[in-house]
Short mmCIF file of C-alpha atoms and ligand atoms in Angstrom, two decimals:
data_model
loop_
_atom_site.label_atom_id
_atom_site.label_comp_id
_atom_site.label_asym_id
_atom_site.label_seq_id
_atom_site.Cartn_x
_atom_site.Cartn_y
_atom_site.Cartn_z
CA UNK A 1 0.00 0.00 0.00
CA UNK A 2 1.17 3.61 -0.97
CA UNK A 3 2.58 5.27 2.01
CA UNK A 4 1.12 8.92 3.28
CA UNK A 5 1.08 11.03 6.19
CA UNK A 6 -1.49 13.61 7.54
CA UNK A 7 -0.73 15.95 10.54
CA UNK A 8 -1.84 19.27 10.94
CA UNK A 9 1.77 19.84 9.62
CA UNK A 10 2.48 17.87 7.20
CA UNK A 11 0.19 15.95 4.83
CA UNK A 12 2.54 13.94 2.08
CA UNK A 13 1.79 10.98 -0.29
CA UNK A 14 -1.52 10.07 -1.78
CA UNK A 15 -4.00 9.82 0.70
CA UNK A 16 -6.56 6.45 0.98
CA UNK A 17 -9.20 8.47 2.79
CA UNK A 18 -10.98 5.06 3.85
CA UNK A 19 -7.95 4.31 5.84
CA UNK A 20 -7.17 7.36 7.02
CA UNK A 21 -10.61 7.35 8.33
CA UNK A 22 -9.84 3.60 10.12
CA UNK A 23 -6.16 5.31 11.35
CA UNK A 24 -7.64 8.18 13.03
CA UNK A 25 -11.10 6.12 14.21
CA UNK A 26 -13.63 8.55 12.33
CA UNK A 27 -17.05 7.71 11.12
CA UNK A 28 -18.37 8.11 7.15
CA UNK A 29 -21.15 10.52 6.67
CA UNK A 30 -23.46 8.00 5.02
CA UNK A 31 -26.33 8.67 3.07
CA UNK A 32 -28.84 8.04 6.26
CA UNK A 33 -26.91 11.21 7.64
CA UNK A 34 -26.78 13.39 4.24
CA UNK A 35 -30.49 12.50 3.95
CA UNK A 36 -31.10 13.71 7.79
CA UNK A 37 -29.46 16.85 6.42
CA UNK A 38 -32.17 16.70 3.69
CA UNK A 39 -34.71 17.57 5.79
CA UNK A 40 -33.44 21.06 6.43
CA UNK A 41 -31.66 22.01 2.80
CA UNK A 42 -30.83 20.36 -0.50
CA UNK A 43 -27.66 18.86 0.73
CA UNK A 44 -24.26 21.12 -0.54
CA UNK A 45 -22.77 19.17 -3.54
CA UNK A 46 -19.57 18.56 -0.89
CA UNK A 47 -21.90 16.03 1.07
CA UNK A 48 -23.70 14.57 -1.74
CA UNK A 49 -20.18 14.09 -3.62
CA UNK A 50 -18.23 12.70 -0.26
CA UNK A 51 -16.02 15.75 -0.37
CA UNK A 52 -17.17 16.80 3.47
CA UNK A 53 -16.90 12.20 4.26
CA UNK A 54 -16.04 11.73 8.17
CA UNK A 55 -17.15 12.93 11.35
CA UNK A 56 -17.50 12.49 15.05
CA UNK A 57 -20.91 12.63 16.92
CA UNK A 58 -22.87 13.83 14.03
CA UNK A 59 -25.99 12.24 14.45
CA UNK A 60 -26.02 12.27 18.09
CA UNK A 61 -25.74 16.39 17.38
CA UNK A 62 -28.34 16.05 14.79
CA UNK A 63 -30.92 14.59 17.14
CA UNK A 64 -30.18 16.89 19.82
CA UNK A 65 -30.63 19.59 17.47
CA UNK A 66 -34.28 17.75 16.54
CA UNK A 67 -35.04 18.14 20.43
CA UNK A 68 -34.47 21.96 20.11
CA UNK A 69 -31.11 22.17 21.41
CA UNK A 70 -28.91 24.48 18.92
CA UNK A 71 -25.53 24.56 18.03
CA UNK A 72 -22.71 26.64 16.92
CA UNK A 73 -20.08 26.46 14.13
CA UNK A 74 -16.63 26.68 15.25
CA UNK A 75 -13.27 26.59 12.59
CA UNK A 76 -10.00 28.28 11.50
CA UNK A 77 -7.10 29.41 10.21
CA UNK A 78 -3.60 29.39 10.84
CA UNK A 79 -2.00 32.71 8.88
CA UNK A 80 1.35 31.28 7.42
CA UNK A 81 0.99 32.75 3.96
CA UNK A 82 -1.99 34.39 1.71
CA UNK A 83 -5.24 31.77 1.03
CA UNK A 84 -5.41 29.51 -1.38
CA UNK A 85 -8.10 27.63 -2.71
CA UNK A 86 -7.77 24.56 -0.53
CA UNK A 87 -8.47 26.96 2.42
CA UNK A 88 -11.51 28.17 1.16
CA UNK A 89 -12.69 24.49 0.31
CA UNK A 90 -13.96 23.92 4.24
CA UNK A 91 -14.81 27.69 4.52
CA UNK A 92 -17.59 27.59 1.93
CA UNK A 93 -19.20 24.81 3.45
CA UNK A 94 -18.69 26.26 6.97
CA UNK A 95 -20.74 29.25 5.67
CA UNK A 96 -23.67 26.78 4.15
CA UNK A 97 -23.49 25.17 7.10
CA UNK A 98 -24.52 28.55 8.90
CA UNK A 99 -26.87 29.66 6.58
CA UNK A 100 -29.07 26.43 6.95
CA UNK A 101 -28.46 26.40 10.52
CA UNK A 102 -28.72 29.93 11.27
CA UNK A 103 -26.07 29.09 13.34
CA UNK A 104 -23.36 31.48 15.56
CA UNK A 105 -19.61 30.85 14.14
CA UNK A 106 -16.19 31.40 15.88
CA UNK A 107 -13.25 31.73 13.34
CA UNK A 108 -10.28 31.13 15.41
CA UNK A 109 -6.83 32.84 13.53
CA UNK A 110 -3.63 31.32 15.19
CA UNK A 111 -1.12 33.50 14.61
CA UNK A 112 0.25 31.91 17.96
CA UNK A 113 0.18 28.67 15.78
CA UNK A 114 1.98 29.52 12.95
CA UNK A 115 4.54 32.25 14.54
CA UNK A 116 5.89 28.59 16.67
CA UNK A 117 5.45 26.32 14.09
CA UNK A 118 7.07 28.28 11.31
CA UNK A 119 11.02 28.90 11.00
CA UNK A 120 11.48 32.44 9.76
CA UNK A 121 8.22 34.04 10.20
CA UNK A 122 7.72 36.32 13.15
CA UNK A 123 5.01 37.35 14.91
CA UNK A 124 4.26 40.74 13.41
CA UNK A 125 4.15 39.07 9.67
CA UNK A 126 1.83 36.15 11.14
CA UNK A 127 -0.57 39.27 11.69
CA UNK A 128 -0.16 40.71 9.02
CA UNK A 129 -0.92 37.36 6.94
CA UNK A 130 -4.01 37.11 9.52
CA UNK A 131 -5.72 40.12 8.35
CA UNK A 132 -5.41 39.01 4.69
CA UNK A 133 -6.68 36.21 5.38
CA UNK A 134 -9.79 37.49 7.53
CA UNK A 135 -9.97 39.30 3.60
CA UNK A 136 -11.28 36.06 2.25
CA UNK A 137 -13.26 34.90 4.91
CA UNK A 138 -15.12 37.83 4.94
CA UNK A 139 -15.83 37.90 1.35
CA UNK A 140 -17.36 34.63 1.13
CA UNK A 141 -20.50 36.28 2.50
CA UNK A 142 -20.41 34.67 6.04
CA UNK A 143 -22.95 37.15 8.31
CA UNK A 144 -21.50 39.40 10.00
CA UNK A 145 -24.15 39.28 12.91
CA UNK A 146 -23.64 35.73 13.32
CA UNK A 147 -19.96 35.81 12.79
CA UNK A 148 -17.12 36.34 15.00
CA UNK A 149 -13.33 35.90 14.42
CA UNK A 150 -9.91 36.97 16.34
CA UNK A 151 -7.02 36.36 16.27
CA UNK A 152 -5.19 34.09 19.53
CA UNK A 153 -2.78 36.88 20.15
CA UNK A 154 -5.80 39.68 20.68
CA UNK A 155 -8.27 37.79 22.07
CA UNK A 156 -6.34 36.15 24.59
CA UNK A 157 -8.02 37.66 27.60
CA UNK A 158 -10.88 35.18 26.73
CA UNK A 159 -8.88 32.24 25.08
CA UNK A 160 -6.38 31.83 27.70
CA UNK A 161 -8.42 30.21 30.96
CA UNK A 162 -10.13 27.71 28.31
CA UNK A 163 -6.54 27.00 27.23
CA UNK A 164 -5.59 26.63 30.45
CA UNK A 165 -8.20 24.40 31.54
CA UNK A 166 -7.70 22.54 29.28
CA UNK A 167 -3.94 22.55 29.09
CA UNK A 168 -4.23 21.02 32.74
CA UNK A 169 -5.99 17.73 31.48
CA UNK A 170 -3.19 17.31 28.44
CA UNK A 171 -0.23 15.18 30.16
CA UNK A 172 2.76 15.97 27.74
CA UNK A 173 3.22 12.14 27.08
CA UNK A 174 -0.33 12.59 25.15
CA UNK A 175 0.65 15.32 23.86
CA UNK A 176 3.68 13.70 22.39
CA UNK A 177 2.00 10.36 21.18
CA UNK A 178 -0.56 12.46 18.98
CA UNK A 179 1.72 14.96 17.46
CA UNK A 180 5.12 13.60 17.53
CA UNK A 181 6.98 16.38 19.63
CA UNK A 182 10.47 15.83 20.42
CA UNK A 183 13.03 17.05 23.27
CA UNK A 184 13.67 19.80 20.22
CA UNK A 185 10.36 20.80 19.77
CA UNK A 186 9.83 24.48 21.55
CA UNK A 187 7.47 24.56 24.81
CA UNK A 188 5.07 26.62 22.79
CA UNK A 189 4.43 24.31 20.24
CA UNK A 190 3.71 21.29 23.16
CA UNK A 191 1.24 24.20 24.58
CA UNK A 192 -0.52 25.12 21.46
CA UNK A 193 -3.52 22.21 21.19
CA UNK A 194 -5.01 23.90 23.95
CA UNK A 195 -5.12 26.93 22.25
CA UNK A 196 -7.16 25.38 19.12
CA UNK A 197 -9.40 23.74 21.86
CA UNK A 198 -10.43 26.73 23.47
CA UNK A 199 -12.76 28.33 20.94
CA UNK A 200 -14.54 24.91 21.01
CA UNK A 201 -15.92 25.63 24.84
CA UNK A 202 -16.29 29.69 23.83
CA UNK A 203 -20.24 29.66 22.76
CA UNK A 204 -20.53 27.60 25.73
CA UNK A 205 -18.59 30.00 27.65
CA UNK A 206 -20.12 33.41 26.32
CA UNK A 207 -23.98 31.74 26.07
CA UNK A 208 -23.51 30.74 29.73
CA UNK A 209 -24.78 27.05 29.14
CA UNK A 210 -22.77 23.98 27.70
CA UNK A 211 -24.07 24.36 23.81
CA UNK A 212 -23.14 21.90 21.20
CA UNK A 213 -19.92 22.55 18.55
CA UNK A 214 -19.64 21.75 15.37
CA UNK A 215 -16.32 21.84 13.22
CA UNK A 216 -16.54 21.77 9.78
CA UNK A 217 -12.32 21.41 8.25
CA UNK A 218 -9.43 19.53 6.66
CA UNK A 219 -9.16 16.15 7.84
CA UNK A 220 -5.72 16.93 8.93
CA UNK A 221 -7.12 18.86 12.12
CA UNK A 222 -8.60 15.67 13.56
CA UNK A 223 -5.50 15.24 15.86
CA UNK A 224 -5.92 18.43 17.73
CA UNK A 225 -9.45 17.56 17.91
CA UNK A 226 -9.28 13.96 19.55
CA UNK A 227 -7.49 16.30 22.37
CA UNK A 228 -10.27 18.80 22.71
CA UNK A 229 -13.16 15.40 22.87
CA UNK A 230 -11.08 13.45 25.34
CA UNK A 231 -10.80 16.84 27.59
CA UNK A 232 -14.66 18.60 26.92
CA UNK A 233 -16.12 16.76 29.40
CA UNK A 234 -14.15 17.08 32.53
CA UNK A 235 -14.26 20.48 31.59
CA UNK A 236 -18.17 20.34 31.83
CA UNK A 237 -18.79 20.48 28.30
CA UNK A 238 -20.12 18.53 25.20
CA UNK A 239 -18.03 16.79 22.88
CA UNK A 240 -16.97 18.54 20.25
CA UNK A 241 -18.65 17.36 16.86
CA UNK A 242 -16.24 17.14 13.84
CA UNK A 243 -17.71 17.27 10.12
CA UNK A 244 -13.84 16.66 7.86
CA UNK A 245 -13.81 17.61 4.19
CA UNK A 246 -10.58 15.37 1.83
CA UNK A 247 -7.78 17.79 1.31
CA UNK A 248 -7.85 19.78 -2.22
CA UNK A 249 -4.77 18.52 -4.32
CA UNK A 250 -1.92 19.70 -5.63
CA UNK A 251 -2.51 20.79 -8.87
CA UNK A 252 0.72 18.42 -10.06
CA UNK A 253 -1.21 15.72 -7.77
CA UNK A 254 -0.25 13.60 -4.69
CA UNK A 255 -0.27 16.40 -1.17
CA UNK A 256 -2.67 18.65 -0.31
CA UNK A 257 -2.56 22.13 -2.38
CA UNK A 258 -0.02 23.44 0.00
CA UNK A 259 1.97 27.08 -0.37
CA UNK A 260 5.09 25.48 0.18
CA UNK A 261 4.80 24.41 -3.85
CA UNK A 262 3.31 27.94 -5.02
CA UNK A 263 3.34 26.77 -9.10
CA UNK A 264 1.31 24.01 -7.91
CA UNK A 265 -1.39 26.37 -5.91
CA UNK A 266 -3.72 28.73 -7.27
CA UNK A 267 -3.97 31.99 -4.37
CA UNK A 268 -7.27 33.98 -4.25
CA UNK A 269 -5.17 36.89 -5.12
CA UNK A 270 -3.92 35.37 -8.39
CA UNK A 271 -4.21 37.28 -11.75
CA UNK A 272 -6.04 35.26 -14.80
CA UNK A 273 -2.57 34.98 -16.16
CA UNK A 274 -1.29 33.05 -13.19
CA UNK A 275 -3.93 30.75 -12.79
CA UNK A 276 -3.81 30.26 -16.90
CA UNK A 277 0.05 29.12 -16.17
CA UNK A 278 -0.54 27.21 -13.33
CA UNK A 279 -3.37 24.79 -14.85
CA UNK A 280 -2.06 24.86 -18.15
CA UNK A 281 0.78 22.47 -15.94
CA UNK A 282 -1.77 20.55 -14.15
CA UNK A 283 -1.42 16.81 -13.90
CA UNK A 284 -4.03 15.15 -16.31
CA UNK A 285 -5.54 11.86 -17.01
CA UNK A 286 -5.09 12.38 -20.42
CA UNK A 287 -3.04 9.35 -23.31
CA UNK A 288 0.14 10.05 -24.19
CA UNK A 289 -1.32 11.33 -27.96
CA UNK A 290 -4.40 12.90 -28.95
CA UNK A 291 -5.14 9.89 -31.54
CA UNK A 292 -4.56 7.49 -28.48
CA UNK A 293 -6.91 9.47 -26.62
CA UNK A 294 -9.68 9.65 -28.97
CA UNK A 295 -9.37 5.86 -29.43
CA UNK A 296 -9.43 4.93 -26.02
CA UNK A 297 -10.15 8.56 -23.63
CA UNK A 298 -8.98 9.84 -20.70
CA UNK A 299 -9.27 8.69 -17.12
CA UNK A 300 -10.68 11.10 -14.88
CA UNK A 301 -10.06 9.54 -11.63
CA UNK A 302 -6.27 10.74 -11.73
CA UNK A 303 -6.83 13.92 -13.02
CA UNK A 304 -6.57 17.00 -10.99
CA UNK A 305 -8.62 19.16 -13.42
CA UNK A 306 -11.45 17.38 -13.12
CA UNK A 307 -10.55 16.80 -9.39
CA UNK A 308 -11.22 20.72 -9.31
CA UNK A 309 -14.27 20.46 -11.16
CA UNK A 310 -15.46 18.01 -8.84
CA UNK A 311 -14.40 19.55 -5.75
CA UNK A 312 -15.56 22.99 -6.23
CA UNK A 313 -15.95 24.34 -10.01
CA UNK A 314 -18.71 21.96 -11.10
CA UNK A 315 -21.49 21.95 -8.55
CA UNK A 316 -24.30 20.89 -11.47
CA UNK A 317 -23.97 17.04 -10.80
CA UNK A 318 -25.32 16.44 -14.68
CA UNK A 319 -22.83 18.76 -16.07
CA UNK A 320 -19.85 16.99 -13.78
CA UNK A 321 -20.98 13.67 -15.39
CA UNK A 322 -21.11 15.08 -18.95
CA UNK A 323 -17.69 16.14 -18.22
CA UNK A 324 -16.33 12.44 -17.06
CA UNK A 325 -18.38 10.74 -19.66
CA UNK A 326 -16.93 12.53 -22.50
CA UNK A 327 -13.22 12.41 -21.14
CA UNK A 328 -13.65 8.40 -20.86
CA UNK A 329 -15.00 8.00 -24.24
CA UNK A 330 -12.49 10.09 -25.81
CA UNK A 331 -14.66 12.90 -27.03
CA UNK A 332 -12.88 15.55 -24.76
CA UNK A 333 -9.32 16.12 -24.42
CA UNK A 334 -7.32 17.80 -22.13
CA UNK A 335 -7.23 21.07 -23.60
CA UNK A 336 -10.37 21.59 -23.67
CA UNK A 337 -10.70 20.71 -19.89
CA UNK A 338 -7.85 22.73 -18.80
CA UNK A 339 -9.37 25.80 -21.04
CA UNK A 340 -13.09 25.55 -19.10
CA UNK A 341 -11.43 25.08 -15.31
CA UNK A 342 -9.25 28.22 -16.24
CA UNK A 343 -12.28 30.51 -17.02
CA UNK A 344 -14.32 28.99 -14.16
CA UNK A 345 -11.33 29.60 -11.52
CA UNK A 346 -11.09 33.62 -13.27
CA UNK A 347 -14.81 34.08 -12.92
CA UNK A 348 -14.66 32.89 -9.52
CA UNK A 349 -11.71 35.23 -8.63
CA UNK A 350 -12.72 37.85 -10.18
CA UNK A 351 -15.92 38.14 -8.07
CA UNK A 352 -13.94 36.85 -5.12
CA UNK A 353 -11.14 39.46 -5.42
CA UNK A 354 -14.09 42.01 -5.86
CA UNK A 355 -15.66 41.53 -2.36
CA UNK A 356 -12.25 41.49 -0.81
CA UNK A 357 -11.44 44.21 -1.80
CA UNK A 358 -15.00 45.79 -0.22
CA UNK A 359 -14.41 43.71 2.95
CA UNK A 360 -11.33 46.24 3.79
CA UNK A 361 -14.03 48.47 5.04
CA UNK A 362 -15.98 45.73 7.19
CA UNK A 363 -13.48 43.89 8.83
CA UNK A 364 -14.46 45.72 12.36
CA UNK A 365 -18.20 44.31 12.19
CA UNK A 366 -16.18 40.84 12.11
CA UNK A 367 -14.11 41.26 14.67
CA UNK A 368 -14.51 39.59 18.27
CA UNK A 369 -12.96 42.35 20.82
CA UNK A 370 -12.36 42.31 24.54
P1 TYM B 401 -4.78 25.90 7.99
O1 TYM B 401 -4.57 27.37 7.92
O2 TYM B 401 -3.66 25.00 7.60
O3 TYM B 401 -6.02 25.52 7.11
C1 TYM B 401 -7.27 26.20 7.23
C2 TYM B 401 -8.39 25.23 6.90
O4 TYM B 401 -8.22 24.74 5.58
C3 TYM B 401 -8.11 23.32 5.59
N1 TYM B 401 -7.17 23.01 4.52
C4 TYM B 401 -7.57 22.39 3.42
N2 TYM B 401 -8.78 21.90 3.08
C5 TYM B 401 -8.88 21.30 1.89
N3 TYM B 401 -7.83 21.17 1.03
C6 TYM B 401 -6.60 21.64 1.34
N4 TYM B 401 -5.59 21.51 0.50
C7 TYM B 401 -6.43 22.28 2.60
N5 TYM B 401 -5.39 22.87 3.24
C8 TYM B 401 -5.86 23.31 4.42
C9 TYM B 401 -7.64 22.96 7.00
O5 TYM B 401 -8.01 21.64 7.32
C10 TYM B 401 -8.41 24.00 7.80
O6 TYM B 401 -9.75 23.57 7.98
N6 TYM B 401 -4.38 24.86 12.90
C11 TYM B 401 -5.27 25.33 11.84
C12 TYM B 401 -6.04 26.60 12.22
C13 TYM B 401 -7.23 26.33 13.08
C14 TYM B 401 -8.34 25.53 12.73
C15 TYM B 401 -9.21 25.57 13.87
C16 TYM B 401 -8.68 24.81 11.58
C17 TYM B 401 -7.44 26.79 14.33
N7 TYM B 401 -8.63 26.36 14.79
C18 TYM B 401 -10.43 24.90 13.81
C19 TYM B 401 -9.88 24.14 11.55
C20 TYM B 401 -10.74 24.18 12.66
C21 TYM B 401 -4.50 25.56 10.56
O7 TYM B 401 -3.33 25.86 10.57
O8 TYM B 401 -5.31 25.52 9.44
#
């Protein structure tokens, strides 16, 4: 079997999501759960799909939500660099996930995080990164009444007794067997789970009654979040509830869409040119000649265009099919492909970079503030 790793570092080889899923003990969101969903919205093409596929506690949040007790929506970002696309990924279901819901949401921005975990990058750059980022988030139309972010280092006043609470309940031979620390690793970084636990208790906390979570993200959070379930209840709160989306690839395939390969990520603040460059080097399914190809097509389950399409260009289900039909039967070729995801990704970022550009002015209505 290929070989792969997922941490909330590093995430390397090709991932086999079902056993990923077995590794880290997770659940499948089955169709009994998407069709629970059902009941309240026509489920977001990343359920139907199995793009948002694992989860903790779901149903058992589902049915207490059925009895009348709410929830809120808790998730993140850790500002190491501008966003790309695979950031978004979780974020736009995050925000379907409130507007169905009509649920409160805490966006948790660790500059702590990233300032410890990243050689080179100091703390004042980590900032800076964080309010770019809080750029994007805000332009993907989350609502601003229902919506709070901050970042660790300014809202620490509130963060820090949660953290601490919790921080008490982590022994640091736990906190070595789920993340690997060694005698090198910097006290910070053996401190800083307890930090991305904390805005899991904070609804609790400000609504002054333990209130269900739910975290919508990346897979390749789940470690810091087995932490924050095994501690919740001594703590006198629920268990967090965990909804994990598959990571976005590289464009060239394999890892995550990561910035450390920028030629293989497309940024929200790319130009059309850029992103023309970058998929025009994509990694296809495509024959090795376009006469082979006609004879015999393409194959679509290796292809990171049609990954994209799948994963966020191409929410009409029909049209996605169309789109795999004709690559396997050797009526569409790569060009072609690679042409259509390049005008979807512009039209997308053109309107994107639009409404970040008029979120400069709102980021204060955002904001969570001592
Ligand atoms: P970060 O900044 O690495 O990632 C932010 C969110 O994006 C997800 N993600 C991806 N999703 C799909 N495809 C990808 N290629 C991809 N790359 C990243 C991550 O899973 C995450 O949901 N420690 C966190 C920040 C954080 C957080 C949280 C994240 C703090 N609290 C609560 C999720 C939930 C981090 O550095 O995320």
């Amino acid at each position: 079997m290929a070989e792969f790793t997922v941490t909330p570092w590093e995430v390397s080889g090709e991932i086999d999501y079902d056993e990923l899923m077995k590794k880290f003990g997770t659940s499948p969101i089955d169709n009994k759960l998407v069709n629970r969903i059902s009941k309240y919205a026509e489920p977001h093409f990343m359920l139907r799909r199995g793009i948002f596929y694992s989860h903790r506690d779901l149903g058992k949040t589902l049915d207490e939500y059925e009895k009348g007790k709410p929830f809120y929506l808790y998730t993140g970002r850790g500002p190491s660099g501008m966003t790309h696309l695979g950031h978004i990924m979780p974020w736009i279901f995050t925000k379907w996930m409130q507007d169905v819901f009509d649920a409160e949401l805490y966006f948790q921005i660790t500059d702590d995080e990233k300032f410890l975990f990243k050689d080179g990058l100091d703390l004042e750059k980590a900032r800076e990164y964080a309010y770019e980022n809080i750029l994007d988030i805000i332009a993907l139309g989350f609502d601003p009444e229902k919506t709070h972010i901050f970042l660790d280092t300014e809202y620490i006043h509130h963060l820090y007794p949660l953290a601490l609470r919790t921080a008490k309940r982590i022994t640091f031979s736990t906190a070595k067997a789920v993340f690997g620390f060694k005698n090198s690793s910097n006290i910070g970084e053996i401190f800083y789970t307890s930090m991305q636990s904390a805005p899991a208790f904070i609804g609790s906390e400000l609504g002054g009654e333990p209130t269900n979570c739910i975290v919508p993200c990346g897979i390749d959070q789940d470690p810091h979040f087995r932490v924050t379930r095994d501690v919740a209840p001594f703590l006198g709160y629920p268990k967090t509830t965990m909804m994990y989306c598959k990571l976005f690839p590289s464009l060239l395939g394999g890892d995550k869409m990561s910035s450390s390969v920028p030629e293989a990520t497309v940024y929200t603040t790319d130009t059309p040119k850029q992103v023309k460059k970058k998929i025009g080097k994509a990694l296809t399914g495509g024959a090795v000649s376009v006469e082979e190809q006609r004879k015999n097509g393409g194959n679509p389950d290796v292809c990171m265009v049609y990954r994209y399409f799948s994963y966020m260009f191409e929410p009409d289900d029909d049209k996605l099919k169309k789109i795999r039909d004709e690559c396997r039967n050797g009526e569409r070729l790569c060009g072609q492909c690679k042409m259509e995801l390049t005008e979807k990704i512009n039209d997308f970022l053109k309107k994107h970079q639009e409404k970040r550009e008029k979120a400069k002015d709102k980021v204060e209505d955002f904001m969570l503030r001592d």
